[in-house]
Amino acid sequence: MTPVIFVPRDSAALAVGADRVVRAIARELSARGLEARIVRNGSRGMHWLEPLVEVRTAHGRVAYGPITEKDVPGLFDAGFLDGGDHPLFHGETKEIPFLKGQTRLTFARVGVTDPLSLEDYRHYKGLRGLQNAIAMAPAEIVATVTDSGLRGRGGAGFPTGIKWNTVLKAEADRKYIVCNADEGDSGTFADRMIMEGDPFVLIEGMAIAGIATGATKGYIYTRSEYPHAIATMREAIEIARREGILGTSVLGSRHAFDMEVRVGAGAYVCGEETSLLNSLEGKRGVVRAKPPLPALRGLFGRPTVVNNVLSLASVPVILDRGAAFYRDFGVGRSRGTMPIQLAGNIRHGGLYETAFGVTLGALVNEIGGGTASGRPVRAVQVGGPLGAYFPPALFDTPFDYEAFAAQDGLIGHAGIVVFDDTVDMLKQARFAMEFCAIESCGKCTPCRIGAVRGVETLDKIAGGERPEAQVDLLKDLCDTMKAGSLCALGGFTPYPVLSALTHFPQDFSPRPMAEAAE
Amino acid sequence: MSLQLSSRQVAERTQAVVEDLAELEGPLLPILHEVQKEFGCVPEEALRTIAEALNLSRAEVHGVASFYHDFRKVPAGRHVLKICRAEACQSMGGDALADGVRSALGIDWHETTPDGRVTLEPVYCLGLCSCAPAAMLDGELHGRLDETAMGELVKETGR
């Protein structure tokens, strides 16, 4: 049996030298006259161990990491092709606690398979959901998704099945499925990992959405900052067309569905669904007023499903295993699992998929292992640049949509960015306003002008210029932005600002005093 | 990516790009991306050609091209270094690293060194937030950067 070596092709692995490791392995193999097959898999999501080199042995798949090219000869000397011991050896991959503790439904195959092998995809239960969907009536598919309790994973948490139902019932000559893969939030990379690590699951999810709603064309709108995701996705779509998964007859059925990848151009606001639709139409990525809902008048004025990557990628398992299977995970109104992304100053950063309900503290301290710097955690931002900063005092908050809302926060796209005690929260609040000013589409005044005024006001606070009055002004400004902005960019920028102010007031006292206190 | 193209050449090459992509639904962004790939920027003359071909006003096409951060009016330097400025990278000391690069190169964000060697761009997230701080040099990703590794990247732009 030819040994199989796995070295991820995920961007997180490439950024820390995975390609150099592959070249070193190839060199060593030929120098030693050995044979092995190298598979470029997705990432297992244990990013602190990347590049994670795995070998399929008689005793299962074993892991070594983080491996640099310099470690490679040593791996061979240690007999890693037979799972030999080595200082960077972690034993069987699936037994590593970070992985073992997870419930992987959406990410079941990511890191396990060759992302572009349809054979792997089928072997690991791919296409079963689509096959089931083809045998069902559209309304039945929609009902299954509704019953599963799946809510929009992009951040808004709107029930996916209800959105689909609106599109299904809308009369039109043409309908669209649009996948929002414009994952611009700092601290998030789950969409990227799906596109790079299991692109067929997204294709399958979109095809099911198409069959369920009567849409025949799909678009994945993603970011120019994700070149590897774009390339992998495009290649997978080609394969899916060739193999009859996409095209005039999906898996030989009477349903037609095809799709393509479109690339944005560096505008964060295009992650907002109406701005994304304008961008797809070739316009400025300016937010549209709602109503009309995109489900009724979306892309080119046609009924359109706009769903996040993770929502669509969760659909195949729901159609495969049934609504009840998925719904049984989770708590309250947050059903199923959430791929949580642990990022920033964290020891064990990466992707952790688990049922809703785990506490923030468990995620940061137990699963994430605390800070990478070894210093105390001071704040964590949950839900991207528009998400609130949480102090450790709120670490008992369970990870679910409603519990976070009750703490004036949001789970958003489930990115968690950890900061140690060197963080300056006034600076973070200022950055939130600055980011909003840079990325505002300019359509509504509270966002366009409010963000600029927010930066100025925070600068005055930092300068000690009548700070109490400025803080009142800042709160007032945040109220206006929250209530008066057209979309979440202006509407949610107050979350990081106000949470910083509420939980870390000492950082907003005049600078010299703050320094004296340290 | 010659800088010395006549406006007629720009128009011709833009026309070819437009013809290739005009059949797409909502073709403008794909066209602008291709034009930028062709010329290293979206030249004024190209806007005119695109507008005519798609039956849009020049103002509309200009409006779209200028809305998106990616589209340049003039070509970048020989290398493009994009450094992530977003929160996850901030939490790992990204700001200080970026300040170091700005002072080493003597340029600010969006600027190009006088010798045309490198353009420095901020980027708000490369999706490498678990391997921060991160940067992208000419499309290649780099994570877990420290001063030494960032220094190497800057040095690479000199080669």
XYZ file of C-alpha atoms in Angstrom:
677
model
C 0.000 0.000 0.000
C 1.418 3.380 -1.000
C 1.478 5.651 2.027
C -0.747 8.734 1.840
C 0.520 12.037 3.227
C -1.869 14.933 3.798
C -0.656 18.542 3.730
C -3.417 21.165 3.699
C -3.986 23.577 0.842
C -6.041 25.879 3.067
C -4.861 29.508 3.034
C -4.046 29.352 6.744
C -1.638 26.488 6.043
C -0.222 28.107 2.908
C 0.429 31.341 4.813
C 2.677 29.483 7.233
C 4.611 27.480 4.672
C 2.564 24.410 3.639
C 3.823 24.553 0.060
C 7.435 24.636 1.228
C 6.712 21.591 3.388
C 5.242 19.742 0.406
C 8.315 20.521 -1.688
C 10.581 19.328 1.117
C 8.598 16.089 1.440
C 8.789 15.483 -2.311
C 12.557 16.106 -2.239
C 13.043 13.735 0.682
C 10.899 11.037 -0.930
C 12.943 11.036 -4.096
C 16.274 11.297 -2.244
C 15.346 8.280 -0.145
C 13.813 6.361 -3.029
C 10.456 6.164 -1.275
C 7.009 6.353 -2.721
C 4.009 8.114 -1.258
C 0.978 9.980 -2.474
C 0.628 13.565 -1.270
C -2.948 14.797 -0.897
C -3.634 18.494 -0.452
C -6.587 18.398 1.912
C -8.516 21.215 3.568
C -7.534 22.289 7.051
C -8.680 20.399 10.122
C -9.097 23.809 11.713
C -6.350 23.440 14.309
C -4.530 26.417 12.950
C -1.875 26.652 15.651
C -0.667 23.258 14.414
C -0.475 24.340 10.759
C 1.130 23.177 8.639
C -0.350 19.956 10.009
C 1.074 16.947 8.214
C -0.989 13.783 8.437
C -0.195 10.238 7.366
C -2.664 7.447 6.788
C -1.206 4.423 8.558
C -2.375 0.993 9.599
C -3.396 2.524 12.955
C -5.446 5.328 11.434
C -4.583 8.848 10.407
C -1.899 10.405 12.563
C -0.801 14.013 12.843
C 2.447 15.970 13.079
C 2.560 19.707 13.481
C 3.357 22.505 13.194
C 5.859 21.309 10.588
C 8.368 23.556 8.859
C 10.415 22.473 5.886
C 13.389 22.055 8.251
C 11.488 19.415 10.229
C 10.887 17.232 7.184
C 14.112 15.159 7.117
C 13.627 14.498 10.828
C 10.103 13.254 10.155
C 11.461 10.725 7.701
C 14.185 9.700 10.151
C 11.468 9.161 12.749
C 9.593 6.896 10.342
C 6.552 9.137 10.085
C 5.256 7.170 7.105
C 4.502 4.401 9.588
C 3.338 6.797 12.312
C 6.706 6.913 14.078
C 7.208 8.972 17.205
C 8.560 12.520 16.936
C 8.536 15.622 19.179
C 5.763 17.092 16.975
C 3.694 13.891 16.904
C 0.094 14.240 18.123
C -1.148 10.691 17.693
C -4.362 9.910 15.909
C -5.802 13.116 14.480
C -9.379 12.446 15.486
C -8.311 11.874 19.092
C -6.770 15.339 19.475
C -8.953 16.970 22.174
C -9.684 20.108 20.109
C -11.171 17.909 17.362
C -12.662 15.260 19.563
C -14.776 17.785 21.452
C -16.468 19.055 18.305
C -19.707 18.166 16.591
C -18.891 18.498 12.948
C -21.959 18.568 10.733
C -21.239 21.430 8.336
C -17.483 20.807 8.492
C -17.704 17.001 8.524
C -15.426 16.560 5.523
C -13.225 19.644 5.797
C -9.640 18.559 6.385
C -10.514 14.924 5.853
C -10.916 14.806 2.087
C -9.235 16.051 -1.036
C -11.495 19.073 -1.688
C -11.573 18.494 -5.443
C -12.095 14.742 -5.386
C -15.713 13.976 -6.129
C -14.938 10.382 -5.279
C -13.926 11.456 -1.765
C -17.008 13.625 -1.567
C -19.335 10.736 -2.408
C -17.404 8.372 -0.138
C -17.937 10.696 2.813
C -21.719 10.881 2.303
C -21.770 13.740 -0.172
C -24.704 14.219 -2.588
C -27.112 12.220 -0.452
C -28.975 15.377 0.536
C -29.304 16.447 -3.087
C -30.485 12.990 -4.102
C -33.160 13.114 -1.401
C -34.172 16.616 -2.446
C -34.691 15.528 -6.039
C -37.224 12.944 -4.874
C -39.126 15.544 -2.842
C -41.606 18.273 -3.748
C -40.159 21.785 -3.416
C -42.497 22.633 -0.536
C -41.331 19.501 1.274
C -37.679 20.544 0.972
C -38.531 24.001 2.286
C -40.492 22.470 5.162
C -37.527 20.260 6.077
C -35.200 23.267 6.217
C -37.769 25.235 8.242
C -38.244 22.356 10.674
C -34.505 21.961 11.140
C -34.451 25.383 12.818
C -31.569 26.527 10.609
C -31.060 30.281 10.891
C -28.945 32.517 8.709
C -25.325 31.939 9.617
C -24.186 35.244 8.142
C -25.136 37.033 11.311
C -28.751 38.132 11.101
C -30.066 34.738 12.193
C -33.192 34.870 10.028
C -34.852 31.449 9.625
C -33.573 30.027 6.336
C -36.699 27.989 5.561
C -38.970 31.020 5.858
C -36.812 32.960 3.408
C -36.892 30.026 0.983
C -40.653 29.779 1.298
C -41.074 33.410 0.259
C -38.999 32.777 -2.857
C -40.799 29.506 -3.595
C -44.171 31.250 -3.499
C -43.073 34.250 -5.553
C -44.115 34.109 -9.219
C -41.385 35.032 -11.683
C -39.831 34.001 -14.977
C -36.474 33.644 -13.259
C -35.249 33.229 -9.698
C -31.764 33.245 -8.223
C -29.764 31.678 -5.434
C -27.062 34.041 -4.253
C -24.449 32.778 -1.868
C -23.013 35.530 0.270
C -19.364 34.547 0.549
C -18.205 38.110 1.136
C -16.693 37.163 4.454
C -15.130 40.470 5.446
C -15.394 40.306 9.226
C -12.107 40.189 11.036
C -11.907 37.010 13.077
C -13.884 34.951 10.587
C -12.667 32.423 8.041
C -15.252 29.632 8.092
C -16.656 30.502 4.654
C -13.155 30.520 3.247
C -12.415 27.135 4.818
C -15.566 25.629 3.285
C -14.778 26.992 -0.176
C -11.172 25.836 0.020
C -11.779 22.630 1.944
C -15.133 21.244 0.788
C -16.428 23.224 -2.191
C -18.845 20.499 -3.304
C -20.908 20.892 -0.129
C -21.626 24.497 -1.085
C -22.494 23.485 -4.640
C -24.792 20.790 -3.278
C -26.444 23.206 -0.851
C -27.041 25.758 -3.584
C -28.452 23.145 -5.946
C -30.869 22.021 -3.213
C -31.868 25.657 -2.628
C -32.464 26.011 -6.362
C -34.663 22.925 -6.558
C -36.558 23.985 -3.421
C -37.386 27.473 -4.670
C -37.504 27.053 -8.441
C -34.302 28.997 -9.048
C -32.075 27.834 -11.876
C -29.100 30.111 -11.518
C -26.762 30.622 -8.616
C -23.998 33.093 -7.871
C -21.307 32.875 -5.245
C -20.174 36.398 -4.460
C -16.832 36.290 -2.726
C -13.878 38.522 -1.966
C -10.850 39.396 -4.033
C -8.862 38.858 -0.808
C -9.643 35.116 -1.110
C -7.737 34.026 -4.244
C -7.460 30.376 -3.205
C -11.143 30.079 -2.369
C -12.017 31.557 -5.758
C -9.747 29.149 -7.624
C -10.907 26.051 -5.725
C -14.569 26.971 -6.041
C -14.268 27.577 -9.789
C -12.488 24.291 -10.301
C -15.122 22.439 -8.274
C -17.926 24.010 -10.319
C -16.235 22.800 -13.522
C -16.026 19.283 -12.108
C -19.652 19.409 -10.955
C -20.748 20.450 -14.442
C -18.735 17.671 -16.040
C -20.229 15.117 -13.659
C -23.825 16.231 -14.187
C -24.332 17.730 -10.746
C -24.825 21.121 -12.343
C -26.394 21.832 -15.721
C -29.667 21.261 -17.486
C -30.410 18.099 -15.577
C -29.140 17.984 -12.005
C -28.124 14.368 -11.277
C -30.323 13.251 -14.159
C -33.439 14.914 -12.762
C -35.835 17.319 -14.476
C -34.274 20.203 -12.528
C -31.788 22.577 -14.107
C -29.275 24.480 -12.005
C -25.995 26.158 -12.789
C -23.820 28.619 -10.953
C -20.758 30.822 -11.147
C -18.345 32.647 -8.878
C -18.248 36.438 -8.891
C -15.486 38.396 -7.233
C -15.960 41.613 -5.307
C -13.456 44.417 -5.316
C -12.500 45.196 -1.751
C -15.695 46.776 -0.430
C -16.648 45.490 3.020
C -20.190 46.814 2.717
C -20.886 44.345 -0.109
C -21.318 41.703 2.580
C -24.646 43.427 3.247
C -27.116 41.550 1.085
C -28.686 44.409 -0.867
C -25.353 46.057 -1.500
C -24.055 42.672 -2.651
C -26.938 42.414 -5.125
C -26.148 45.851 -6.529
C -22.522 44.845 -6.874
C -23.482 41.629 -8.704
C -25.569 43.722 -11.065
C -22.476 45.782 -11.838
C -23.416 48.808 -9.810
C -21.841 50.682 -6.908
C -22.194 48.528 -3.825
C -24.727 50.862 -2.280
C -27.289 49.535 0.156
C -30.904 49.292 -1.008
C -33.795 50.259 1.229
C -35.987 47.332 2.289
C -38.783 46.597 1.414
C -38.912 45.205 -1.159
C -37.234 42.151 0.309
C -34.620 40.465 -1.895
C -36.739 37.323 -1.580
C -39.355 39.120 -3.670
C -37.306 41.619 -5.677
C -33.657 40.714 -5.460
C -31.049 40.207 -8.160
C -32.132 41.967 -11.383
C -35.492 42.514 -9.682
C -36.205 38.769 -9.473
C -37.023 36.698 -6.367
C -33.693 35.791 -4.821
C -32.484 33.655 -1.960
C -29.466 35.351 -0.388
C -27.830 32.978 2.086
C -24.465 32.820 3.754
C -21.981 30.061 2.843
C -22.457 28.319 6.187
C -26.252 28.310 5.882
C -26.108 26.758 2.419
C -23.344 24.328 3.427
C -25.500 23.112 6.326
C -28.411 22.242 4.036
C -27.023 18.972 2.571
C -26.677 17.304 5.976
C -30.208 18.415 6.915
C -31.624 16.886 3.735
C -29.516 13.778 4.278
C -30.209 13.135 7.950
C -33.541 14.928 8.346
C -34.765 18.046 10.124
C -35.027 16.394 13.536
C -31.425 15.200 13.472
C -30.171 18.751 13.003
C -32.718 20.384 15.323
C -31.738 18.082 18.175
C -28.467 19.971 18.525
C -28.476 23.375 20.157
C -30.488 25.324 22.720
C -33.605 27.534 22.751
C -34.205 29.056 19.346
C -30.608 28.458 18.241
C -30.708 25.011 16.714
C -28.010 22.870 15.174
C -24.311 23.580 15.255
C -22.226 26.691 14.694
C -18.742 26.721 13.196
C -17.069 29.048 15.677
C -13.845 30.752 14.698
C -11.261 31.365 17.411
C -8.876 34.110 16.409
C -6.573 36.915 17.402
C -4.457 36.593 20.513
C -5.404 32.995 21.285
C -3.247 29.963 21.948
C -5.374 27.434 20.077
C -6.862 29.401 17.231
C -8.918 27.797 14.517
C -12.317 26.431 13.690
C -14.464 24.803 16.340
C -17.880 23.521 15.281
C -20.185 22.766 18.142
C -23.840 22.839 19.143
C -25.131 26.207 20.341
C -25.025 26.720 24.090
C -21.315 26.471 24.936
C -20.217 29.452 27.042
C -17.939 32.187 25.785
C -15.534 31.491 28.637
C -15.243 27.809 27.732
C -14.499 28.767 24.140
C -11.817 31.284 25.027
C -10.133 29.709 28.036
C -10.670 25.957 27.801
C -10.970 25.236 24.094
C -8.877 28.184 22.957
C -6.365 27.809 25.783
C -6.310 31.517 26.684
C -4.075 34.077 25.024
C -1.158 33.308 22.728
C 0.912 35.916 24.561
C 0.318 34.200 27.906
C -1.017 37.441 29.385
C -4.501 37.716 30.912
C -7.478 38.026 28.564
C -8.923 41.521 28.782
C -11.559 41.624 26.044
C -12.986 39.495 23.275
C -14.813 40.854 20.285
C -17.540 38.542 19.055
C -19.138 38.848 15.632
C -16.624 40.845 13.612
C -15.926 44.584 13.460
C -19.593 45.303 14.195
C -19.698 42.993 17.207
C -19.509 43.929 20.861
C -16.440 43.629 23.096
C -17.038 41.311 26.044
C -15.046 41.470 29.286
C -14.215 38.213 31.152
C -17.014 39.139 33.595
C -19.498 38.116 30.889
C -17.785 34.837 29.999
C -20.724 32.816 31.319
C -22.807 34.022 28.343
C -23.887 30.957 26.360
C -23.217 31.034 22.630
C -26.691 31.525 21.180
C -28.386 34.310 19.259
C -30.745 35.450 22.019
C -28.285 35.242 24.923
C -25.824 37.460 23.067
C -28.533 39.925 22.111
C -29.526 40.111 25.798
C -25.967 41.276 26.596
C -26.107 43.986 23.893
C -23.965 41.875 21.620
C -24.329 39.616 18.630
C -22.808 36.342 17.521
C -22.697 37.522 13.934
C -20.714 35.106 11.801
C -19.316 33.539 14.990
C -15.830 34.978 14.927
C -14.187 35.493 18.311
C -11.156 37.769 18.505
C -9.230 37.656 21.765
C -7.210 40.566 23.161
C -4.824 40.453 26.100
C -4.396 43.109 28.794
C -2.270 45.356 26.597
C -5.313 46.367 24.543
C -6.420 49.980 24.637
C -10.208 49.949 24.355
C -10.509 53.588 23.367
C -8.276 52.794 20.426
C -10.495 49.806 19.538
C -13.607 52.013 19.721
C -11.908 54.558 17.513
C -10.964 51.848 15.020
C -14.599 50.707 14.831
C -15.652 54.225 13.857
C -12.691 54.637 11.495
C -13.503 51.342 9.768
C -17.129 52.392 9.375
C -16.017 55.700 7.873
C -13.704 53.947 5.397
C -16.235 51.317 4.372
C -19.494 53.279 4.478
C -21.308 53.112 1.143
C -22.379 56.704 1.679
C -26.074 56.253 1.114
C -27.342 57.173 4.574
C -26.205 60.098 6.686
C -25.955 58.490 10.147
C -23.325 56.076 8.844
C -21.513 58.303 6.360
C -21.165 61.327 8.611
C -21.730 59.729 12.002
C -18.660 57.532 11.661
C -16.431 60.504 10.875
C -17.835 62.474 13.810
C -17.349 59.389 15.961
C -13.623 59.294 15.192
C -13.316 63.017 15.970
C -15.201 62.678 19.232
C -13.051 59.764 20.374
C -9.929 61.745 19.497
C -11.199 64.571 21.706
C -11.774 62.121 24.554
C -8.243 60.815 24.117
C -6.973 64.401 24.124
C -8.774 65.134 27.383
C -10.930 67.803 25.800
C -14.040 67.984 28.056
C -14.215 64.179 28.129
C -17.502 63.853 30.064
C -19.336 66.014 27.556
C -17.739 64.105 24.674
C -18.770 60.756 26.116
C -22.384 61.982 26.287
C -22.082 63.169 22.718
C -20.651 59.802 21.656
C -23.548 57.935 23.247
C -26.008 60.226 21.530
C -24.250 59.731 18.211
C -24.345 55.964 18.663
C -28.093 56.154 19.317
C -28.576 58.025 16.069
C -26.424 55.584 14.099
C -28.210 52.580 15.622
C -31.696 53.858 14.945
C -31.152 55.809 11.763
C -28.762 53.776 9.600
C -30.036 51.869 6.620
C -27.988 48.714 7.219
C -25.884 46.925 9.799
C -22.667 48.790 8.983
C -23.823 52.079 10.470
C -26.420 50.393 12.648
C -24.047 47.997 14.402
C -20.833 50.046 14.592
C -22.170 51.360 17.942
C -21.896 47.804 19.355
C -18.099 47.736 19.642
C -18.013 51.418 20.595
C -20.624 51.324 23.340
C -19.500 47.954 24.709
C -15.955 49.293 25.009
C -17.304 52.348 26.789
C -19.600 50.350 29.080
C -17.211 47.584 30.082
C -13.909 49.465 30.012
C -14.754 53.030 31.133
C -11.293 53.542 32.611
C -9.819 53.576 29.075
C -11.991 56.561 28.219
C -10.743 58.822 30.959
C -8.162 61.399 29.848
C -4.929 59.766 28.700
C -2.483 61.052 31.336
C -4.761 59.701 34.095
C -5.112 56.342 32.407
C -1.352 56.083 32.141
C -0.886 57.063 35.771
C -3.294 54.335 36.794
C -1.312 51.612 35.046
C 1.507 46.274 -18.265
C 3.297 48.862 -20.306
C 2.697 52.439 -19.288
C 3.271 53.743 -22.762
C 0.083 52.631 -24.471
C -1.674 55.022 -26.767
C -5.301 55.727 -25.990
C -6.221 53.863 -29.168
C -4.422 50.746 -27.928
C -6.164 51.020 -24.573
C -9.504 51.339 -26.308
C -8.834 48.329 -28.538
C -7.715 46.064 -25.754
C -10.585 47.188 -23.548
C -12.990 46.514 -26.402
C -11.659 42.947 -26.630
C -12.167 42.424 -22.885
C -15.691 43.786 -23.073
C -16.581 41.554 -26.008
C -15.362 38.514 -24.076
C -17.496 39.271 -21.052
C -20.479 41.253 -22.308
C -22.675 38.152 -22.367
C -22.494 37.788 -18.581
C -25.361 39.009 -16.450
C -24.126 42.169 -14.732
C -20.788 42.206 -16.568
C -19.316 45.446 -15.251
C -17.310 44.162 -12.276
C -15.805 41.217 -14.175
C -14.885 43.645 -16.971
C -13.230 46.094 -14.587
C -11.243 43.241 -13.003
C -10.048 42.061 -16.422
C -9.185 45.586 -17.531
C -7.149 46.086 -14.391
C -5.378 42.777 -15.024
C -4.598 43.984 -18.547
C -3.298 47.450 -17.692
C -2.478 47.273 -13.987
C -5.161 49.878 -13.430
C -8.430 51.063 -14.921
C -7.343 53.851 -17.260
C -9.611 56.782 -18.021
C -9.756 55.767 -21.684
C -11.002 52.302 -20.757
C -13.935 53.799 -18.862
C -15.067 55.546 -22.028
C -14.902 52.336 -24.074
C -16.721 50.299 -21.425
C -19.448 52.918 -21.088
C -20.071 52.972 -24.825
C -20.084 49.206 -25.147
C -22.474 48.634 -22.231
C -24.651 51.617 -23.097
C -23.951 53.295 -19.771
C -22.926 56.866 -19.081
C -19.244 57.482 -18.366
C -20.314 58.890 -15.020
C -21.938 55.571 -14.118
C -18.869 53.545 -15.015
C -16.613 56.014 -13.226
C -18.934 55.813 -10.235
C -18.580 52.044 -10.078
C -14.821 51.968 -10.664
C -14.210 54.591 -7.993
C -16.529 52.943 -5.439
C -14.395 49.824 -5.003
C -11.050 49.937 -3.192
C -9.455 47.409 -5.574
C -9.614 49.469 -8.756
C -6.653 51.759 -9.316
C -6.410 54.913 -11.379
C -2.682 54.424 -11.907
C -0.684 51.181 -11.862
C 0.815 50.005 -8.580
C 4.528 49.598 -7.957
C 6.361 46.464 -9.101
C 5.336 44.756 -5.867
C 2.171 45.182 -3.832
C 2.384 44.592 -0.107
C -0.973 44.362 1.614
C -0.899 44.353 5.383
C -3.963 43.425 7.388
C -5.121 46.222 9.676
C -8.179 44.486 11.126
C -8.855 43.571 14.735
C -7.442 40.034 14.878
C -4.118 41.254 13.519
C -4.231 44.258 15.867
C -4.543 41.872 18.801
C -1.221 40.297 17.807
C 0.710 43.527 17.364
C -0.123 44.153 13.715
C -0.241 47.923 14.125
C 3.336 48.154 15.352
C 4.528 45.843 12.560
C 2.774 47.985 9.960
C 4.232 51.172 11.466
C 7.658 49.596 11.129
C 7.078 48.845 7.454
C 5.792 52.341 6.768
C 8.856 53.907 8.293
C 11.247 51.404 6.669
C 9.783 52.140 3.242
C 9.215 55.819 3.981
C 5.677 55.704 2.628
C 2.174 55.724 4.018
C -0.826 53.545 3.142
C -1.843 53.618 -0.528
C 1.521 55.089 -1.509
C 4.272 53.761 -3.757
C 7.978 54.175 -3.063
C 9.547 56.855 -5.295
C 11.549 54.169 -7.129
C 8.318 52.365 -8.041
C 9.446 49.271 -6.151
C 6.503 48.681 -3.862
C 2.997 49.892 -3.146
C 1.708 49.577 0.406
C -1.972 48.836 0.877
C -4.031 48.208 3.973
C -6.345 45.224 3.799
C -9.193 44.545 6.165
C -8.899 40.871 6.713
C -7.281 38.105 4.711
C -9.165 35.445 6.666
C -5.951 34.396 8.430
C -7.184 35.647 11.799
C -5.998 32.545 13.646
C -2.482 33.047 12.223
C -2.179 36.775 12.841
C -0.559 39.119 12.005
C -0.970 38.510 8.281
C 0.028 40.088 5.008
C -0.073 39.409 1.292
C 2.866 40.103 -0.993
C 2.023 39.943 -4.703
C -0.818 37.539 -4.025
C 1.200 35.250 -1.714
C -0.126 34.872 1.811
C 2.017 35.188 4.924
C 0.862 34.547 8.472
C 2.284 34.603 12.020
C 4.503 37.491 11.009
C 6.971 39.035 13.398
C 9.496 41.802 12.823
C 12.032 39.447 11.248
C 9.562 37.808 8.882
C 8.034 41.129 7.905
C 11.538 42.485 7.337
C 12.175 39.564 4.963
C 9.032 40.439 3.013
C 10.106 44.047 2.702
C 13.544 42.870 1.590
C 11.942 40.640 -1.050
C 10.413 43.695 -2.661
C 13.939 44.941 -3.291
C 14.850 41.950 -5.408
